Short mmCIF file of C-alpha atoms in Angstrom, two decimals:
data_model
loop_
_atom_site.label_atom_id
_atom_site.label_comp_id
_atom_site.label_asym_id
_atom_site.label_seq_id
_atom_site.Cartn_x
_atom_site.Cartn_y
_atom_site.Cartn_z
CA PHE A 1 66.52 98.05 132.54
CA SER A 2 69.61 99.71 133.54
CA ALA A 3 72.54 97.86 132.54
CA ARG A 4 76.09 97.81 134.01
CA PRO A 5 78.56 96.56 133.33
CA ARG A 6 78.28 95.55 129.45
CA ALA A 7 77.86 92.23 130.59
CA ALA A 8 74.62 93.16 132.27
CA LYS A 9 73.48 95.19 128.87
CA ALA A 10 74.05 91.86 126.87
CA GLY A 11 72.13 89.86 129.50
CA ALA A 12 69.21 92.23 129.17
CA GLU A 13 69.24 92.27 125.46
CA PHE A 14 69.37 88.52 125.45
CA GLU A 15 66.17 88.56 126.94
CA GLY A 16 64.30 90.23 124.14
CA GLU A 17 66.56 87.82 121.95
CA ILE A 18 64.24 85.32 123.52
CA LEU A 19 61.27 86.53 122.72
CA ARG A 20 62.01 86.84 119.42
CA ARG A 21 63.04 82.81 118.90
CA CYS A 22 60.07 81.64 121.20
CA GLY A 23 57.51 84.40 120.66
CA GLY A 24 55.12 85.04 117.49
CA PHE A 25 51.70 82.64 118.76
CA GLY A 26 50.58 86.12 120.53
CA VAL A 27 48.77 86.32 123.76
CA GLY A 28 44.90 87.34 124.57
CA SER A 29 43.39 88.10 127.99
CA ARG A 30 40.21 86.46 127.22
CA ALA A 31 39.00 83.19 128.68
CA PRO A 32 39.73 79.95 126.61
CA ASP A 33 36.42 78.27 125.43
CA ASP A 34 36.00 74.79 124.01
CA LYS A 35 36.54 75.87 120.61
CA ASP A 36 40.40 76.12 121.23
CA GLU A 37 42.39 72.91 119.41
CA GLY A 38 44.92 71.26 121.77
CA THR A 39 46.87 72.82 124.61
CA LEU A 40 49.79 74.79 122.64
CA GLY A 41 50.50 77.65 125.09
CA ARG A 42 50.33 81.18 124.13
CA ILE A 43 54.07 83.11 124.21
CA PRO A 44 53.58 86.73 123.89
CA ALA A 45 54.97 88.79 121.09
CA LEU A 46 58.00 91.11 121.66
CA LEU A 47 56.85 94.71 120.56
CA ALA A 48 59.29 96.37 120.56
CA GLN A 49 63.07 96.98 122.05
CA ASP A 50 65.49 99.81 122.37
CA THR A 51 69.34 100.52 123.89
CA THR A 52 70.03 103.62 124.90
CA CYS A 53 73.77 104.70 126.11
CA VAL A 54 73.01 106.71 129.30
CA GLY A 55 76.61 107.27 130.19
CA GLN A 56 80.17 105.96 130.47
CA ASP A 57 79.65 102.49 130.38
CA LEU A 58 75.89 102.28 131.02
CA TRP A 59 73.13 101.40 129.29
CA ARG A 60 69.37 101.44 129.47
CA VAL A 61 67.50 98.33 127.86
CA ARG A 62 63.56 98.69 127.05
CA LEU A 63 61.52 95.89 125.97
CA ALA A 64 57.68 96.28 125.32
CA MET A 65 55.82 93.33 125.33
CA ALA A 66 52.39 91.85 125.35
CA ARG A 67 51.19 91.00 129.04
CA VAL A 68 49.38 88.35 130.71
CA PRO A 69 47.16 88.91 133.09
CA GLY A 70 47.03 86.60 136.77
CA GLU A 71 48.59 86.74 140.38
CA PRO A 72 51.76 84.97 141.36
CA LEU A 73 51.27 81.48 142.00
CA ASP A 74 52.83 81.23 145.41
CA ASP A 75 50.84 83.93 146.30
CA TYR A 76 47.32 81.81 145.28
CA LEU A 77 48.57 78.75 147.07
CA GLU A 78 49.01 80.69 150.34
CA ARG A 79 46.04 82.13 150.12
CA ARG A 80 44.13 78.96 149.58
CA ARG A 81 46.19 77.35 151.97
CA ASP A 82 45.51 79.40 154.69
CA GLU A 83 41.55 78.71 153.96
CA LEU A 84 42.34 75.38 154.45
CA SER A 85 44.16 75.50 157.53
CA ALA A 86 40.98 78.06 159.05
CA GLY A 87 38.78 75.45 158.40
CA GLY A 88 40.53 72.60 159.86
CA ALA A 89 40.84 68.95 159.12
CA GLY A 90 37.74 67.47 158.30
CA SER A 91 35.89 70.31 156.98
CA GLN A 92 35.44 69.78 153.91
CA ASP A 93 35.45 66.13 152.06
CA PRO A 94 38.98 65.09 151.60
CA ALA A 95 38.42 62.81 148.34
CA LEU A 96 36.65 66.10 146.57
CA GLN A 97 39.82 68.45 147.51
CA PHE A 98 42.23 65.91 146.61
CA GLU A 99 40.08 65.59 143.29
CA GLU A 100 40.74 69.52 142.71
CA ALA A 101 44.45 69.53 144.15
CA LEU A 102 45.44 66.40 141.25
CA SER A 103 43.55 68.65 138.40
CA PHE A 104 45.08 71.48 139.20
CA SER A 105 48.55 70.18 139.30
CA GLN A 106 47.59 68.31 136.28
CA ALA A 107 46.48 71.14 134.46
CA LEU A 108 49.66 73.15 135.17
CA LEU A 109 51.14 70.33 134.07
CA THR A 110 49.79 69.83 130.62
CA GLN A 111 49.84 73.44 130.08
CA LEU A 112 53.49 73.45 130.74
CA SER A 113 54.80 70.83 128.94
CA SER A 114 53.30 71.83 125.73
CA ALA A 115 55.01 75.54 125.95
CA MET A 116 58.22 74.19 127.04
CA GLU A 117 58.09 71.67 123.90
CA HIS A 118 58.69 75.24 121.55
CA VAL A 119 60.87 77.08 124.18
CA SER A 120 63.07 74.46 125.02
CA THR A 121 64.39 74.09 121.55
CA HIS A 122 65.84 77.25 122.05
CA VAL A 123 66.45 78.53 125.85
CA TYR A 124 66.53 76.92 129.57
CA HIS A 125 65.01 78.54 131.82
CA ARG A 126 66.69 77.87 135.04
CA ASP A 127 64.41 79.86 137.36
CA ILE A 128 60.92 77.72 137.03
CA HIS A 129 59.28 78.41 140.28
CA SER A 130 55.68 79.06 141.87
CA ARG A 131 56.83 82.81 142.05
CA ASN A 132 57.65 83.10 138.76
CA MET A 133 54.27 81.88 137.39
CA LEU A 134 51.04 83.18 137.27
CA ILE A 135 47.37 81.97 137.72
CA GLN A 136 44.04 83.40 136.21
CA GLU A 137 40.39 81.78 136.94
CA PHE A 138 37.88 82.39 135.13
CA PRO A 139 34.47 82.46 135.88
CA GLY A 140 32.75 79.32 135.05
CA ARG A 141 35.32 77.64 134.23
CA PRO A 142 36.76 75.00 136.47
CA LEU A 143 40.08 75.67 135.65
CA PRO A 144 42.06 77.98 135.73
CA ARG A 145 45.31 79.37 132.69
CA PHE A 146 48.92 79.20 134.14
CA GLY A 147 51.49 81.55 133.10
CA LEU A 148 55.39 81.61 133.35
CA VAL A 149 57.20 84.81 133.62
CA ASP A 150 61.02 86.05 134.25
CA PHE A 151 63.42 84.50 131.63
CA GLY A 152 66.25 86.96 133.28
CA LEU A 153 68.20 83.68 134.04
CA ALA A 154 67.46 81.86 130.76
CA VAL A 155 70.74 80.53 128.61
CA ASP A 156 71.07 79.53 125.07
CA ALA A 157 69.81 75.78 125.23
CA GLY A 158 72.30 74.73 122.76
CA LYS A 159 75.52 76.79 123.89
CA TRP A 160 74.89 75.48 127.52
CA ARG A 161 74.81 71.82 126.71
CA GLU A 162 78.16 72.47 124.73
CA GLY A 163 79.70 73.86 127.96
CA LEU A 164 78.13 77.04 128.45
CA TRP A 165 77.16 75.98 132.51
CA ARG A 166 80.73 76.06 133.43
CA GLU A 167 80.74 79.30 132.43
CA ARG A 168 77.55 80.39 134.44
CA GLY A 169 77.27 80.17 138.07
CA VAL A 170 74.73 78.43 139.94
CA ALA A 171 71.14 80.23 139.71
CA GLY A 172 67.55 80.58 140.37
CA ASP A 173 65.75 79.89 143.97
CA CYS A 174 67.44 77.12 145.68
CA ARG A 175 64.52 75.65 146.96
CA PHE A 176 63.83 74.16 143.49
CA TRP A 177 67.32 73.03 142.76
CA PRO A 178 68.28 69.23 141.85
CA VAL A 179 71.42 67.92 144.20
CA SER A 180 73.89 68.19 141.66
CA ALA A 181 73.20 72.24 141.80
CA TRP A 182 73.73 72.19 145.20
CA LEU A 183 76.93 70.04 144.87
CA TYR A 184 78.25 72.68 141.99
CA PHE A 185 77.58 75.64 144.28
CA ALA A 186 79.70 74.58 147.50
CA GLU A 187 82.43 73.32 145.44
CA GLY A 188 82.26 75.65 142.63
CA GLU A 189 84.96 72.94 140.96
CA GLU A 190 83.65 72.18 137.67
CA GLU A 191 85.70 68.92 138.21
CA THR A 192 83.29 68.39 140.88
CA LEU A 193 80.60 67.36 137.99
CA ASP A 194 82.88 65.98 135.37
CA LEU A 195 83.64 63.44 137.92
CA ARG A 196 80.21 62.24 138.47
CA PRO A 197 78.96 61.92 134.98
CA ARG A 198 75.15 61.25 136.46
CA LEU A 199 74.88 64.45 138.18
CA ARG A 200 76.93 66.28 135.34
CA VAL A 201 73.89 65.20 132.69
CA GLU A 202 71.62 65.83 135.62
CA TYR A 203 72.84 69.41 135.53
CA GLU A 204 73.19 70.09 132.08
CA GLU A 205 69.73 68.70 130.94
CA ARG A 206 67.29 68.60 134.15
CA LEU A 207 67.05 71.94 135.38
CA ASP A 208 63.71 73.24 133.96
CA LEU A 209 62.10 69.57 134.22
CA HIS A 210 63.37 69.10 137.86
CA ALA A 211 61.82 72.26 139.04
CA ALA A 212 58.66 71.86 136.94
CA ALA A 213 57.48 68.61 138.85
CA LEU A 214 58.59 70.03 142.17
CA THR A 215 56.26 73.23 141.39
CA THR A 216 53.71 71.37 140.20
CA LEU A 217 53.72 68.93 143.38
CA GLU A 218 53.90 72.08 145.41
CA VAL A 219 50.15 73.04 143.84
CA PHE A 220 49.06 69.33 144.79
CA ALA A 221 50.45 69.35 148.47
CA LYS A 222 48.90 73.10 149.06
CA LEU A 223 45.64 72.45 147.76
CA SER A 224 45.15 68.87 149.13
CA PRO A 225 43.53 68.67 152.90
CA LEU A 226 45.09 68.42 155.74
CA PRO A 227 45.48 65.13 157.38
CA PRO A 228 43.42 63.83 159.47
CA ASP A 229 44.46 62.43 163.10
CA ALA A 230 45.98 58.64 163.10
CA GLU A 231 43.23 56.53 164.10
CA GLN A 232 40.64 58.49 161.45
CA LEU A 233 43.85 57.88 158.63
CA ARG A 234 43.69 54.41 159.32
CA ARG A 235 39.83 54.10 158.40
CA GLN A 236 40.45 55.98 155.21
CA PRO A 237 40.51 54.40 151.44
CA ALA A 238 44.08 53.39 150.19
CA ALA A 239 44.30 55.96 147.57
CA LEU A 240 43.69 58.76 149.93
CA GLN A 241 46.56 57.41 152.73
CA ARG A 242 48.81 57.15 149.59
CA LEU A 243 47.96 61.01 148.70
CA TRP A 244 48.24 62.02 152.28
CA ALA A 245 52.05 60.21 152.71
CA LEU A 246 52.75 61.96 149.24
CA SER A 247 51.77 65.20 150.88
CA ALA A 248 53.86 64.33 153.99
CA ALA A 249 56.61 63.74 151.80
CA TRP A 250 56.61 67.08 150.08
CA GLU A 251 56.00 69.03 153.40
CA GLU A 252 59.38 67.03 154.87
CA TYR A 253 61.24 68.43 151.27
CA TRP A 254 59.69 71.68 151.53
CA LYS A 255 60.83 72.41 155.15
CA ASP A 256 64.62 71.25 154.95
CA ALA A 257 64.95 73.10 151.02
CA SER A 258 63.18 76.21 152.97
CA ARG A 259 65.54 76.06 155.82
CA PHE A 260 68.64 75.78 153.92
CA TRP A 261 66.91 78.70 151.31
CA LYS A 262 66.67 80.87 154.04
CA VAL A 263 70.73 80.71 154.78
CA VAL A 264 71.42 81.39 151.06
CA TYR A 265 69.08 83.93 150.88
CA SER A 266 70.14 85.90 154.03
CA VAL A 267 74.13 85.49 152.91
CA PHE A 268 73.27 87.26 149.57
CA SER A 269 70.78 89.81 150.50
CA ASN A 270 72.85 91.19 153.18
CA GLY A 271 76.65 90.87 151.87
CA GLY A 272 77.42 88.25 153.84
CA ASP A 273 80.54 85.36 153.48
CA VAL A 274 79.77 83.39 150.43
CA VAL A 275 82.93 81.20 150.83
CA GLU A 276 81.77 80.68 154.91
CA LEU A 277 78.28 79.64 153.41
CA LYS A 278 79.49 77.26 150.86
CA ALA A 279 82.00 75.77 153.08
CA ALA A 280 78.71 75.12 155.80
CA CYS A 281 77.17 73.79 153.01
CA MET A 282 79.61 71.09 152.56
CA GLU A 283 80.33 70.67 156.40
CA VAL A 284 76.04 69.76 156.88
CA GLY A 285 76.32 67.98 153.41
CA VAL A 286 73.27 69.90 151.95
CA HIS A 287 73.27 67.71 148.96
CA CYS A 288 72.99 64.41 150.65
CA VAL A 289 70.10 65.32 153.24
CA ILE A 290 68.12 66.93 149.68
CA GLN A 291 69.02 63.76 148.02
CA SER A 292 66.76 62.11 150.85
CA ARG A 293 64.39 63.85 150.41
CA LEU A 294 64.06 63.36 146.64
CA VAL A 295 64.46 59.52 147.01
CA ALA A 296 61.96 59.54 149.62
CA LEU A 297 59.17 61.92 147.26
CA ARG A 298 59.96 59.75 144.49
CA LYS A 299 58.84 56.56 146.22
CA ALA A 300 55.91 58.59 147.77
CA LEU A 301 54.82 59.10 143.59
CA VAL A 302 55.70 55.11 143.15
CA GLU A 303 53.22 54.15 145.53
CA VAL A 304 50.60 56.29 144.74
CA LYS A 305 50.68 55.28 141.26
CA GLN A 306 50.47 51.76 142.22
CA VAL A 307 47.00 52.59 143.89
CA PHE A 308 45.83 54.27 141.10
CA CYS A 309 47.16 51.53 138.54
CA ALA A 310 44.75 49.24 140.88
CA TRP A 311 41.93 51.23 140.27
CA PRO A 312 38.75 50.86 141.30
CA PRO A 313 39.70 49.08 144.43
CA ALA A 314 37.61 45.80 145.56
CA GLY A 315 35.27 46.26 147.92
CA PRO A 316 34.00 49.59 149.24
CA THR A 317 35.26 52.53 147.29
CA LEU A 318 35.54 56.02 148.11
CA ALA A 319 31.84 56.59 147.26
CA ALA A 320 30.90 55.11 150.52
CA ASN A 321 32.48 58.18 152.24
CA ALA A 322 31.38 60.74 149.85
CA ASP A 323 28.50 62.77 150.37
CA ALA A 324 25.49 62.93 148.77
CA ALA A 325 26.22 65.65 146.67
CA ALA A 326 29.29 64.34 145.49
CA GLY A 327 27.45 61.79 143.60
CA THR A 328 28.66 62.71 139.71
CA TRP A 329 32.49 62.87 141.22
CA ALA A 330 31.50 59.33 142.96
CA ALA A 331 30.55 57.97 139.28
CA THR A 332 33.43 59.31 137.83
CA VAL A 333 36.57 58.15 139.82
CA ALA A 334 34.83 54.79 140.05
CA THR A 335 35.28 54.30 136.61
CA PRO A 336 38.74 52.44 135.63
CA GLY A 337 40.88 55.37 133.66
CA LYS A 338 38.24 58.35 133.77
CA GLY A 339 39.11 61.42 136.13
CA VAL A 340 42.40 62.02 138.37
CA PHE A 341 41.52 58.86 140.35
CA GLY A 342 42.46 55.72 138.15
CA GLU A 343 44.58 55.38 134.92
CA ALA A 344 44.98 59.34 134.24
CA GLY A 345 46.08 60.05 138.08
CA ALA A 346 48.61 57.14 137.69
CA VAL A 347 49.62 58.66 134.52
CA PHE A 348 50.26 61.78 135.60
CA PHE A 349 52.19 60.58 138.90
CA GLU A 350 54.40 58.22 136.65
CA THR A 351 54.98 61.84 134.61
CA VAL A 352 56.43 63.94 137.72
CA CYS A 353 58.34 60.59 139.33
CA ALA A 354 60.19 60.55 135.28
CA MET A 355 60.78 64.30 135.89
CA ILE A 356 62.43 64.82 139.56
CA SER A 357 66.05 63.86 139.87
CA CYS A 358 67.48 62.74 142.86
CA GLY A 359 71.50 63.01 141.57
CA GLU A 360 73.39 59.54 141.53
CA GLU A 361 70.48 57.64 143.14
CA GLN A 362 69.25 57.65 139.58
CA LEU A 363 69.03 55.48 136.26
CA GLU A 364 66.42 56.75 134.70
CA PRO A 365 67.15 58.63 130.67
CA VAL A 366 66.25 62.24 130.70
CA PRO A 367 62.91 62.73 129.30
CA THR A 368 62.21 65.33 127.05
CA TRP A 369 59.43 67.70 127.55
CA GLN A 370 57.98 66.18 124.06
CA GLU A 371 58.18 62.93 125.93
CA VAL A 372 56.68 64.62 129.34
CA GLY A 373 54.02 66.14 126.30
CA ALA A 374 53.26 62.58 125.28
CA MET A 375 52.73 60.97 128.94
CA THR A 376 50.62 63.57 130.14
CA PRO A 377 47.08 62.13 130.47
CA LYS A 378 45.16 63.64 127.56
CA ASN A 379 42.12 62.45 128.56
CA GLY A 380 41.85 63.05 132.34
CA ILE A 381 40.05 65.82 134.38
CA ALA A 382 42.04 68.39 132.69
CA GLN A 383 41.53 67.65 129.48
CA GLU A 384 37.26 66.86 130.09
CA HIS A 385 37.11 70.39 130.68
CA GLY A 386 37.97 71.56 127.27
CA PRO A 387 41.68 72.49 126.74
CA ASP A 388 43.53 75.83 128.32
CA GLN A 389 45.98 78.10 127.08
CA TRP A 390 49.61 78.43 128.73
CA SER A 391 51.12 81.40 128.55
CA ALA A 392 54.49 82.75 129.02
CA MET A 393 55.80 86.00 129.67
CA PRO A 394 59.45 86.53 130.08
CA SER A 395 59.22 90.24 130.92
CA GLU A 396 57.44 91.29 133.83
CA ARG A 397 59.63 90.60 136.91
CA HIS A 398 58.01 89.98 140.45
CA VAL A 399 59.55 91.48 143.36
CA VAL A 400 59.18 88.58 146.42
CA SER A 401 58.24 90.16 149.76
CA LEU A 402 60.27 87.61 152.07
CA GLN A 403 60.62 87.84 156.03
CA ARG A 404 64.27 87.38 156.33
CA ALA A 405 65.48 84.85 158.94
CA SER A 406 68.14 85.81 161.41
CA PHE A 407 71.52 83.67 161.21
CA ARG A 408 74.25 84.26 163.26
CA SER A 409 76.63 82.80 160.41
CA PRO A 410 75.59 80.52 157.08
CA LYS A 411 76.30 77.51 160.10
CA GLY A 412 72.87 78.42 160.84
CA LEU A 413 72.38 75.42 158.02
#
């Protein structure tokens, strides 16, 4: 990192400090095997760090650390989504596609929660999303390894809770912001959150939990089958109908969040008027729109959970609609508490729902990562295939290649 001024130098050096605090497990590139115990993730060790003054008020900070292989998760999801779209609705058995989507998203949350139990005692990442995650698939393994990258916006957890959030601006990918972050960004005053205790708690304690839950749902939605037409949808089992409804709720949230993000990104990347942008956010009520979408998303999660809690259903099961080749799958999901359908799926959706925050509409206490790890299914499909390793690499920065939208003014919101 070339750092100027001194504050940038301190920030770059802090990333090395994060590795010292969170590292020590080491990282290897081998595929996980069934002999690996537990799901505690591996975090790369810092190999070397150097700071050199290269000019007046200019420093070069160099960090060397273990590298975790993989491709950006959002690239992987877009490629898989394009493949599903090319095949069209009904090209594959929807129940099997939902099984894969649930397995992948559950594996991500299981691996992430085990790593964050350790990391969160030291830092808040503040920028968890699919572009800052890596995915690596292994031949012969049904589930991948996930990794978290770029701790460039991370802050000391203790100092953040003591009030550091008042000194640091809102940061990260705004598509994964909670309501409090949008409101704080738009108003820009500490009193904004001081006058709203629930929003202040959300901003102080839920940023990583909320973003991780939204990333988990992004994985689920983008790997899920395309919905059939309305008539065919009514003929589907209740479990599949609820899963499609959850995907639809995610798409509605993502459509609005992406629309706002494009405007914010355009202003900051093109040197636009940030004051005008913030005024437009308040005029449009961006935080209210986001809140309504998050409330709908949580409602859809609750409805899916309720169907899964009642598994197996009375009458014909999903096996009646599955191909003969899916016999082993049908036998698994028709058994209570097995696979991603049933008890394991219900617990998974309950966990994700508890992690998502929707502002002042929410009264539940903030779960810790330890509690999330305890809630995450340990006997679901993500564990039946053997534990997968979690890796975190707070070093490698991925340059996001984005198609910029044209906006005449921030009122394009």
